[in-house]
GROMACS .gro file of N, CA and C in nm:
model
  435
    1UNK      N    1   1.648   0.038  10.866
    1UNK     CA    2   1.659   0.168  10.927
    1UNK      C    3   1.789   0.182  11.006
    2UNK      N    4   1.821   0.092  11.049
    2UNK     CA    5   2.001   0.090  11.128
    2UNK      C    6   2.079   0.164  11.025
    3UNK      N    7   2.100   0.091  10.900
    3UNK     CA    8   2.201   0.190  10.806
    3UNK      C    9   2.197   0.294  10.818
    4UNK      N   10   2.058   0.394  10.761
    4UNK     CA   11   2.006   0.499  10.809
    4UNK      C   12   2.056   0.587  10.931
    5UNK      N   13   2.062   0.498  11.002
    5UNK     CA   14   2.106   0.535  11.153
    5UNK      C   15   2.258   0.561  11.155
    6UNK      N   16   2.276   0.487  11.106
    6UNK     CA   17   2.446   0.451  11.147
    6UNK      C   18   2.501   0.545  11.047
    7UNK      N   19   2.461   0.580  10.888
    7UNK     CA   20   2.513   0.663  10.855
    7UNK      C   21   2.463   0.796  10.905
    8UNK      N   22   2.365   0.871  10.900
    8UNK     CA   23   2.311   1.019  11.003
    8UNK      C   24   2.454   0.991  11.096
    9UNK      N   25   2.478   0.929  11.215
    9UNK     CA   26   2.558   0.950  11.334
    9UNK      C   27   2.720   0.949  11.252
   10UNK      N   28   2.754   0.883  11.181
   10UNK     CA   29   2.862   0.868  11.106
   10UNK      C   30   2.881   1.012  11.053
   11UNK      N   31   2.751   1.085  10.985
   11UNK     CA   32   2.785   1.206  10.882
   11UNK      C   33   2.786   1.289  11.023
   12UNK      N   34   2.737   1.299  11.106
   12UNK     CA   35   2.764   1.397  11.247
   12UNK      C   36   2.887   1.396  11.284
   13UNK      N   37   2.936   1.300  11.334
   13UNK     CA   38   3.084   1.297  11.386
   13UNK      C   39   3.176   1.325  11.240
   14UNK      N   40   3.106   1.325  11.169
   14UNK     CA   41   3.268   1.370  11.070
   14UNK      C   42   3.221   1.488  11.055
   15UNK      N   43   3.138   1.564  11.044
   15UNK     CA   44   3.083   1.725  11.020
   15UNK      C   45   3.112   1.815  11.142
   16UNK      N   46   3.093   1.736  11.257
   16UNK     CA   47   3.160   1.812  11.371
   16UNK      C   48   3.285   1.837  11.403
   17UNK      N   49   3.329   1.737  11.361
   17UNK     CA   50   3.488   1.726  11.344
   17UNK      C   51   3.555   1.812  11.262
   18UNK      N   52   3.539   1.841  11.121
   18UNK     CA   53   3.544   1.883  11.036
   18UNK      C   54   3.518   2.070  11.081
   19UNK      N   55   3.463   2.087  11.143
   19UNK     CA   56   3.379   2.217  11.207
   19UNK      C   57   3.517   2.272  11.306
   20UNK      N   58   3.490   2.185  11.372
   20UNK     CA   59   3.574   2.227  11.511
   20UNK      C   60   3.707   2.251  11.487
   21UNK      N   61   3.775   2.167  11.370
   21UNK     CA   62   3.881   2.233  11.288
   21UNK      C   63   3.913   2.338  11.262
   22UNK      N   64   3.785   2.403  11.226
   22UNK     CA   65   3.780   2.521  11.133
   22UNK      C   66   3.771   2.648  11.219
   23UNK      N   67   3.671   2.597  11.342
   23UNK     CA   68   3.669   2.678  11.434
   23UNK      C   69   3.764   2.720  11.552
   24UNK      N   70   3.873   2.633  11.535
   24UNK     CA   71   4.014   2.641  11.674
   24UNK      C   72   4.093   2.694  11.521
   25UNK      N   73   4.041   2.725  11.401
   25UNK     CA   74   4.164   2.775  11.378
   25UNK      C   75   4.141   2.951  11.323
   26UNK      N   76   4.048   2.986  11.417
   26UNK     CA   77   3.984   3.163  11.398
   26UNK      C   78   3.995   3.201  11.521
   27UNK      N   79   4.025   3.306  11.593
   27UNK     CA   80   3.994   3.367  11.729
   27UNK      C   81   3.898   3.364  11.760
   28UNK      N   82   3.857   3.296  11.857
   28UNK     CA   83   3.688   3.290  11.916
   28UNK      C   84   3.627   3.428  12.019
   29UNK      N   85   3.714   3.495  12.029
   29UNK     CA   86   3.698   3.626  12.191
   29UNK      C   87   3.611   3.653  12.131
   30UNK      N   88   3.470   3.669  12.132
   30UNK     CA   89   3.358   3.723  12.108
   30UNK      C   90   3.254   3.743  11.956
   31UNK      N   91   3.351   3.570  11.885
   31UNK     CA   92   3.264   3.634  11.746
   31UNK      C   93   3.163   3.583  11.806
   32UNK      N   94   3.084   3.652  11.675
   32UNK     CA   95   2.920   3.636  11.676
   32UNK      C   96   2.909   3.526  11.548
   33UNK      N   97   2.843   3.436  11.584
   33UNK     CA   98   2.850   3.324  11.436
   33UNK      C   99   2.650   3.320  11.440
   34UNK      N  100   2.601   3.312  11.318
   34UNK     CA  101   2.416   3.299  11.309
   34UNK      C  102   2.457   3.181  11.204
   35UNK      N  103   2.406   3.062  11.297
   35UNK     CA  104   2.341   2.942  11.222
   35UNK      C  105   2.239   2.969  11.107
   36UNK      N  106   2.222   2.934  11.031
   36UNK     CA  107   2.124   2.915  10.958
   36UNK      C  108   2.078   2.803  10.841
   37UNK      N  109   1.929   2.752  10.785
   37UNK     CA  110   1.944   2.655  10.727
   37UNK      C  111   1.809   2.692  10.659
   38UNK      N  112   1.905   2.759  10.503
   38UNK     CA  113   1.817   2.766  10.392
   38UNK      C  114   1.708   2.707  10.363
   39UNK      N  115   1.741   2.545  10.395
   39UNK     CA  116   1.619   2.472  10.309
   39UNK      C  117   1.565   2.429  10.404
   40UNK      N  118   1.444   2.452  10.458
   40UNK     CA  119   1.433   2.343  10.583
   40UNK      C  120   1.343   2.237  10.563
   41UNK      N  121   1.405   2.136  10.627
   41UNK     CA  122   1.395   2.016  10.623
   41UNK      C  123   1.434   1.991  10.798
   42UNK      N  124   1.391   1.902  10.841
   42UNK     CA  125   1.376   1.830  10.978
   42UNK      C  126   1.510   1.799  11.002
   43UNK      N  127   1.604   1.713  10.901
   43UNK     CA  128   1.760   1.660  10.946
   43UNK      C  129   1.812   1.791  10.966
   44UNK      N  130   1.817   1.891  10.846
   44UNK     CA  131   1.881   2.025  10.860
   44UNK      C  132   1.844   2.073  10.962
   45UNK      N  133   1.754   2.099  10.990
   45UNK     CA  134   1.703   2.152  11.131
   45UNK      C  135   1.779   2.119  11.268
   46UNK      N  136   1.748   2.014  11.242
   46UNK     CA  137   1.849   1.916  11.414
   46UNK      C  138   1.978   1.893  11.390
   47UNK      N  139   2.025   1.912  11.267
   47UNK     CA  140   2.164   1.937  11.258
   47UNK      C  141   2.213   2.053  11.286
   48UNK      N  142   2.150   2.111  11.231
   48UNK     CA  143   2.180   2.276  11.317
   48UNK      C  144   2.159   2.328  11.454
   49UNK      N  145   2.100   2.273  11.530
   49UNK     CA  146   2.072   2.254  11.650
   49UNK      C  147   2.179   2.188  11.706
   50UNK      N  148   2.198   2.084  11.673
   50UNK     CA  149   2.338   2.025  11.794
   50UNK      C  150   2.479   2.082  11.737
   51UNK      N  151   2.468   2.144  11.592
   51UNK     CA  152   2.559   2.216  11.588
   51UNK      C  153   2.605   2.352  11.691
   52UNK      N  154   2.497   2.447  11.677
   52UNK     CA  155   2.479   2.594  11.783
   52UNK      C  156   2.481   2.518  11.905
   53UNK      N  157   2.458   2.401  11.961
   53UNK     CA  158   2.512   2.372  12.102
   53UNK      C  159   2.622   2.340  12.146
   54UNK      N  160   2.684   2.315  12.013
   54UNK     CA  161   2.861   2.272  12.062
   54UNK      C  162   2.894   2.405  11.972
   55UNK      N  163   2.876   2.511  11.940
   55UNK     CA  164   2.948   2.629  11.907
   55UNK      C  165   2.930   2.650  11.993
   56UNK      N  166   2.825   2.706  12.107
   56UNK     CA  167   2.777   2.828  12.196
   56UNK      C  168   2.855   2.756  12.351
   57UNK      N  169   2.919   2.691  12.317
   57UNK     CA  170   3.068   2.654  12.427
   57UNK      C  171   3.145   2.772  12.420
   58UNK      N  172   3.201   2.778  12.313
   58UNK     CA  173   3.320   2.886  12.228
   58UNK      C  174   3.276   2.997  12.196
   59UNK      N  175   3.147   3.005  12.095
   59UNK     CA  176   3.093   3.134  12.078
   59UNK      C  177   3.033   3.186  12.103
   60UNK      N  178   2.982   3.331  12.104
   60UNK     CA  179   2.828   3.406  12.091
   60UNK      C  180   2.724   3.332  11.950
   61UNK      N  181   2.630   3.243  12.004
   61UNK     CA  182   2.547   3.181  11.894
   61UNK      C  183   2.432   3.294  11.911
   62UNK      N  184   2.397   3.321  11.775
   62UNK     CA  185   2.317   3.428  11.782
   62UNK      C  186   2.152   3.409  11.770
   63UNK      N  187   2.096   3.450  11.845
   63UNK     CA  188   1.938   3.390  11.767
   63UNK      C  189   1.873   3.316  11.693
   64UNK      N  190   1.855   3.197  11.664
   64UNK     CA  191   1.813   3.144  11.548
   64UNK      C  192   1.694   3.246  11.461
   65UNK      N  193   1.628   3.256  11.542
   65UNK     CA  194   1.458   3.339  11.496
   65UNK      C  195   1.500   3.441  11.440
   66UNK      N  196   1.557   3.482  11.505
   66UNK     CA  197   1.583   3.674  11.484
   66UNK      C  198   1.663   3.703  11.316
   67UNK      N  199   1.787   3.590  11.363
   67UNK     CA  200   1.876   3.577  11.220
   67UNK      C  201   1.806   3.523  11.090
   68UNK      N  202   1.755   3.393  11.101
   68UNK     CA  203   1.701   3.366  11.000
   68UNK      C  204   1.565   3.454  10.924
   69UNK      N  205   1.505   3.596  11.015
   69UNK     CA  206   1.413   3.639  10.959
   69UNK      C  207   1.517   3.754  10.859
   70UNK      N  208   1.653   3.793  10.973
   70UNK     CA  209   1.703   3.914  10.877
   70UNK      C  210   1.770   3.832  10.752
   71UNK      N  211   1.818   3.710  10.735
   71UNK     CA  212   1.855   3.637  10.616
   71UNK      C  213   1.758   3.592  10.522
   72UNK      N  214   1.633   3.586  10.575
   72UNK     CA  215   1.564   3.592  10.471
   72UNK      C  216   1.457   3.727  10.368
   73UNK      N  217   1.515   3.857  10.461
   73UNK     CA  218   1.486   3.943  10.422
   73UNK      C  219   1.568   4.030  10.316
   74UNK      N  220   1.706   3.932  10.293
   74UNK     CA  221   1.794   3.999  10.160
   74UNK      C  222   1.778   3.932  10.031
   75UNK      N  223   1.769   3.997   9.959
   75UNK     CA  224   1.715   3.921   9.839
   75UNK      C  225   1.843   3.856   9.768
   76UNK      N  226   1.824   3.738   9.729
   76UNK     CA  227   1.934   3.679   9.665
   76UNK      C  228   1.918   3.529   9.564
   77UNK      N  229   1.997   3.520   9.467
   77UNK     CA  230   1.950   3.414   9.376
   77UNK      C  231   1.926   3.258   9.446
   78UNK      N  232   2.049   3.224   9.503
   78UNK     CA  233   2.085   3.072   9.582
   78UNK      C  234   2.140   3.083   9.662
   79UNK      N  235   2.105   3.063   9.777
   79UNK     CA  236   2.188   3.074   9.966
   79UNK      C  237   2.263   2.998   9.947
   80UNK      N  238   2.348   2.894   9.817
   80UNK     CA  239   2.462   2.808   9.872
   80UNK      C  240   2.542   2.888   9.761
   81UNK      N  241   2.504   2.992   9.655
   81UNK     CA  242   2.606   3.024   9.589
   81UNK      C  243   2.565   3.159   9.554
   82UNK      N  244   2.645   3.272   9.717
   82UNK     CA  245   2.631   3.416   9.693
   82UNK      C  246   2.707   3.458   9.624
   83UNK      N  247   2.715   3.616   9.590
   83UNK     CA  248   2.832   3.689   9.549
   83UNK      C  249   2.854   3.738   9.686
   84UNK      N  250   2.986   3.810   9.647
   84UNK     CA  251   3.055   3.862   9.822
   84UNK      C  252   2.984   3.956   9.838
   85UNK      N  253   2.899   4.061   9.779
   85UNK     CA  254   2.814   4.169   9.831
   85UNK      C  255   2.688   4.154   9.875
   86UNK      N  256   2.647   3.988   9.800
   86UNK     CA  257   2.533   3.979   9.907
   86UNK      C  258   2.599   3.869  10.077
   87UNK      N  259   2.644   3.819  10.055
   87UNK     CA  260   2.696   3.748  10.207
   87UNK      C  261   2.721   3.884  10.267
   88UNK      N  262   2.805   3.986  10.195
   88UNK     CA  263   2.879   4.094  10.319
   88UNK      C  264   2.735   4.175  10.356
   89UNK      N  265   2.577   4.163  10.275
   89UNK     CA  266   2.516   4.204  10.311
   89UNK      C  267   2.414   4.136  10.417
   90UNK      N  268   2.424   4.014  10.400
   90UNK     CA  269   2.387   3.931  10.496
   90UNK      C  270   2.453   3.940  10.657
   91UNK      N  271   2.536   3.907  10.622
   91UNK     CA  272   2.626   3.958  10.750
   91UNK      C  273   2.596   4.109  10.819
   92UNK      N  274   2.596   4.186  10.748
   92UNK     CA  275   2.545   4.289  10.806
   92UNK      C  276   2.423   4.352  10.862
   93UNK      N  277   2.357   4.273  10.812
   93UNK     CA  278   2.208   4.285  10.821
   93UNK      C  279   2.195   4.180  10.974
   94UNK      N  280   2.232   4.066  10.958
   94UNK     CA  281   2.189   3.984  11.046
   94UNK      C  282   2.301   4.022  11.183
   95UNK      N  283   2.408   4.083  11.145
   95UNK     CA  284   2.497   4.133  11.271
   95UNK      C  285   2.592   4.014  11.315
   96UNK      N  286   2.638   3.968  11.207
   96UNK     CA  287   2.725   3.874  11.294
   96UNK      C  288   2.874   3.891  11.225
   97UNK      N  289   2.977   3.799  11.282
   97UNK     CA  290   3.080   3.798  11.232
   97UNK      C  291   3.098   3.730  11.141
   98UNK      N  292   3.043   3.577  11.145
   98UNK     CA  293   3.067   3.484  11.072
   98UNK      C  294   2.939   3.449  11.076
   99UNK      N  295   2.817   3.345  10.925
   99UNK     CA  296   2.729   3.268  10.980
   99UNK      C  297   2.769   3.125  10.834
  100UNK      N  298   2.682   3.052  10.916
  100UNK     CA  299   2.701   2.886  10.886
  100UNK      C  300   2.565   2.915  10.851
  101UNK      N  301   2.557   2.828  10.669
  101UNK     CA  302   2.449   2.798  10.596
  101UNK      C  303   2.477   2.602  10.614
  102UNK      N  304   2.403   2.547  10.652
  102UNK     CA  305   2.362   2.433  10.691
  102UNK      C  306   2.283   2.331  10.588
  103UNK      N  307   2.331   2.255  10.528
  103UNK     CA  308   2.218   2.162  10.447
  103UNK      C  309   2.221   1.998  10.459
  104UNK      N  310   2.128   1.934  10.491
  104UNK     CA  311   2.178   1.788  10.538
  104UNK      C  312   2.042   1.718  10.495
  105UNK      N  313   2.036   1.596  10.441
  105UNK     CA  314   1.938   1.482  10.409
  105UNK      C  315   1.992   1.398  10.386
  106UNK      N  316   1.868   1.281  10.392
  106UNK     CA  317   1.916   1.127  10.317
  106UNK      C  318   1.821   1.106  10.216
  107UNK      N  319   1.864   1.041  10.147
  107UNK     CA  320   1.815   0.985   9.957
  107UNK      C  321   1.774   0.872   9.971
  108UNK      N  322   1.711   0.831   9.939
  108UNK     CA  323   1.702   0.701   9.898
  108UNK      C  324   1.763   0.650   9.726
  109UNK      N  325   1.879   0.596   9.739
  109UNK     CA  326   1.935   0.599   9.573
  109UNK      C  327   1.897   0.458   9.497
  110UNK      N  328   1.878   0.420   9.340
  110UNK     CA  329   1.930   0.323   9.325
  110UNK      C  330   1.986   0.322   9.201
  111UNK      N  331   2.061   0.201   9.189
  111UNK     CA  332   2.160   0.217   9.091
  111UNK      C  333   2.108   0.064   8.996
  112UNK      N  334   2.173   0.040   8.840
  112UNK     CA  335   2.160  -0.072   8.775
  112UNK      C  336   2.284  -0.145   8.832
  113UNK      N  337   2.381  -0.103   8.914
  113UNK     CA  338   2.504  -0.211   8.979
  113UNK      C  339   2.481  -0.259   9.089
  114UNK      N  340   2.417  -0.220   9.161
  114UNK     CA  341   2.395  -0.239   9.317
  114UNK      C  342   2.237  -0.209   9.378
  115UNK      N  343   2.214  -0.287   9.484
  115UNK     CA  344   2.060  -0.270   9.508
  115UNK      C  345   2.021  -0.161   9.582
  116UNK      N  346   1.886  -0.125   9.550
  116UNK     CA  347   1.907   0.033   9.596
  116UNK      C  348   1.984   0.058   9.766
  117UNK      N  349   2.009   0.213   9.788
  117UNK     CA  350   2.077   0.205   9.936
  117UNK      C  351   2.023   0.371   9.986
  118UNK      N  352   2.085   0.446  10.075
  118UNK     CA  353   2.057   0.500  10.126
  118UNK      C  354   2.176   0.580  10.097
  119UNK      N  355   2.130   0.738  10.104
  119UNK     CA  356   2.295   0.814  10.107
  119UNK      C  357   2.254   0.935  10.163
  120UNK      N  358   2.328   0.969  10.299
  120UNK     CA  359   2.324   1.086  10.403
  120UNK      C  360   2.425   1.145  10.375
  121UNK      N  361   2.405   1.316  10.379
  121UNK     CA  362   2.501   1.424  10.363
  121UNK      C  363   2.478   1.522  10.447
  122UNK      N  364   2.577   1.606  10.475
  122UNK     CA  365   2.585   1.708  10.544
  122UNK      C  366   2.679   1.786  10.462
  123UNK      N  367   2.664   1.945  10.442
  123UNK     CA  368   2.738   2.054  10.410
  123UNK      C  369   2.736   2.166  10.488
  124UNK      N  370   2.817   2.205  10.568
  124UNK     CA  371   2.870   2.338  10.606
  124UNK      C  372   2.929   2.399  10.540
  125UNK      N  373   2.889   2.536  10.547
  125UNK     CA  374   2.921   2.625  10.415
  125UNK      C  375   2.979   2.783  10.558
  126UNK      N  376   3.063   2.832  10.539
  126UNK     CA  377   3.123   2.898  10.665
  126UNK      C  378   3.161   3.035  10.602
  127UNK      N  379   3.078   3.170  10.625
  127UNK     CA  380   3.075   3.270  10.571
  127UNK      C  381   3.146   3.369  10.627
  128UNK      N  382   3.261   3.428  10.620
  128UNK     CA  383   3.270   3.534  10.658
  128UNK      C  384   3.183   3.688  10.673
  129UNK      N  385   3.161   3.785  10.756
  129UNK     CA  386   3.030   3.889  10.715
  129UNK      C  387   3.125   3.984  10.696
  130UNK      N  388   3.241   3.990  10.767
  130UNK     CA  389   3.348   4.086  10.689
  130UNK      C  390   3.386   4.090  10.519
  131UNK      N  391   3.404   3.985  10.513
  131UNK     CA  392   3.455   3.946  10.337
  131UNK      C  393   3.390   3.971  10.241
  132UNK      N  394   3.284   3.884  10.306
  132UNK     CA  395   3.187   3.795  10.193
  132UNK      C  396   3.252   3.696  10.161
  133UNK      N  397   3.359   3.633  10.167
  133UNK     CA  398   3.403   3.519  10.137
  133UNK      C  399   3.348   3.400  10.217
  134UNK      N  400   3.368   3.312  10.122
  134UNK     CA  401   3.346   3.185  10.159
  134UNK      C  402   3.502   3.107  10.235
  135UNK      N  403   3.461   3.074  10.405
  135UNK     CA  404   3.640   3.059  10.456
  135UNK      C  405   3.648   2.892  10.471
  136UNK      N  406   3.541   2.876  10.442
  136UNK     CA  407   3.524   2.721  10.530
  136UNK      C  408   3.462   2.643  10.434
  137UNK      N  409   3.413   2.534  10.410
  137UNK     CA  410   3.319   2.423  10.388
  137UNK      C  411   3.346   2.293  10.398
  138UNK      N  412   3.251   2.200  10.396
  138UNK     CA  413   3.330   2.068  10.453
  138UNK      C  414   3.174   1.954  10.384
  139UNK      N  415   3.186   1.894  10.278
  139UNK     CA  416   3.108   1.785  10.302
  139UNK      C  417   3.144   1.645  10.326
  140UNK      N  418   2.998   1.604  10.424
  140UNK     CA  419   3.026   1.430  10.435
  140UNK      C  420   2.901   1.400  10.368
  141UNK      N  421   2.955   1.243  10.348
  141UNK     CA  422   2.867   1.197  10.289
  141UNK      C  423   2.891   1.029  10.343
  142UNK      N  424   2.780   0.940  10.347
  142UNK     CA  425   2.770   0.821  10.356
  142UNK      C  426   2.663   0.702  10.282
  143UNK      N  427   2.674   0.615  10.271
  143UNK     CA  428   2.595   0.532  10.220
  143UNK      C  429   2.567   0.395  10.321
  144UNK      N  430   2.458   0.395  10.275
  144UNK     CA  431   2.401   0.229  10.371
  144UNK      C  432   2.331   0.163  10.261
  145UNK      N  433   2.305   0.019  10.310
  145UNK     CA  434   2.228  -0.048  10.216
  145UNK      C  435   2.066  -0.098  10.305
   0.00000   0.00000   0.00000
């Protein structure tokens, strides 16, 4: 369970990192950014959580509850692969400037080369609500044995 461990904290510090990049390089005076996390799962969950606590330094973090009911009230094929009219409708609906779709787990893998191991990921996916474009994304990934 250490590997486990060590990669989760490993895929954090490079996803935050990776974030905070993205985020010193947009004007922060008052966007509105809505976390959200399509699939839920427990890691996604608490990843998104200590994420909106180191945004809501810099930004307006918007509701979790409130947002994720108006994001799940637009109809759409796959939350990791919109068209720009549904994100720009997402965005509008949920009222923000920008929102973060969130996805993170660990696997248990194995392979015929190597004995099975463990592999943790994180994806931030960074939406514009003006665009609909996609401005951002960033995955990590790690392995343990």
């Amino acid at each position: 369970m250490d590997g486990i461990n060590s990669i989760k904290n490993n895929l954090r510090s490079s996803v935050f990192v990776c974030g905070f990049i993205f985020l010193f390089s947009i004007n922060s005076a008052a966007q509105k950014i809505a976390v959200l996390v399509p699939e839920k799962n427990k890691q996604s969950q608490d990843f998104a959580e200590r994420l909106e606590t180191s945004l809501g330094e810099k930004f307006k973090i918007l509701d979790t509850s409130m947002s994720e009911t108006a994001f799940r009230s637009v109809k759409f094929e796959n939350p990791f692969n919109l068209y720009k009219t549904e994100a720009k409708l997402i965005g509008a609906v949920i009222g923000c400037d920008y929102f973060l779709l969130v996805k993170s787990q660990t696997l248990r893998r194995a392979s015929l080369s190597k004995p099975d191991y463990f592999e943790s990921y994180a994806v931030i996916y960074v939406v514009s609500s003006r665009s609909g474009r996609l401005i951002f994304w960033k995955l990590a990934s790690f392995e343990a044995g």
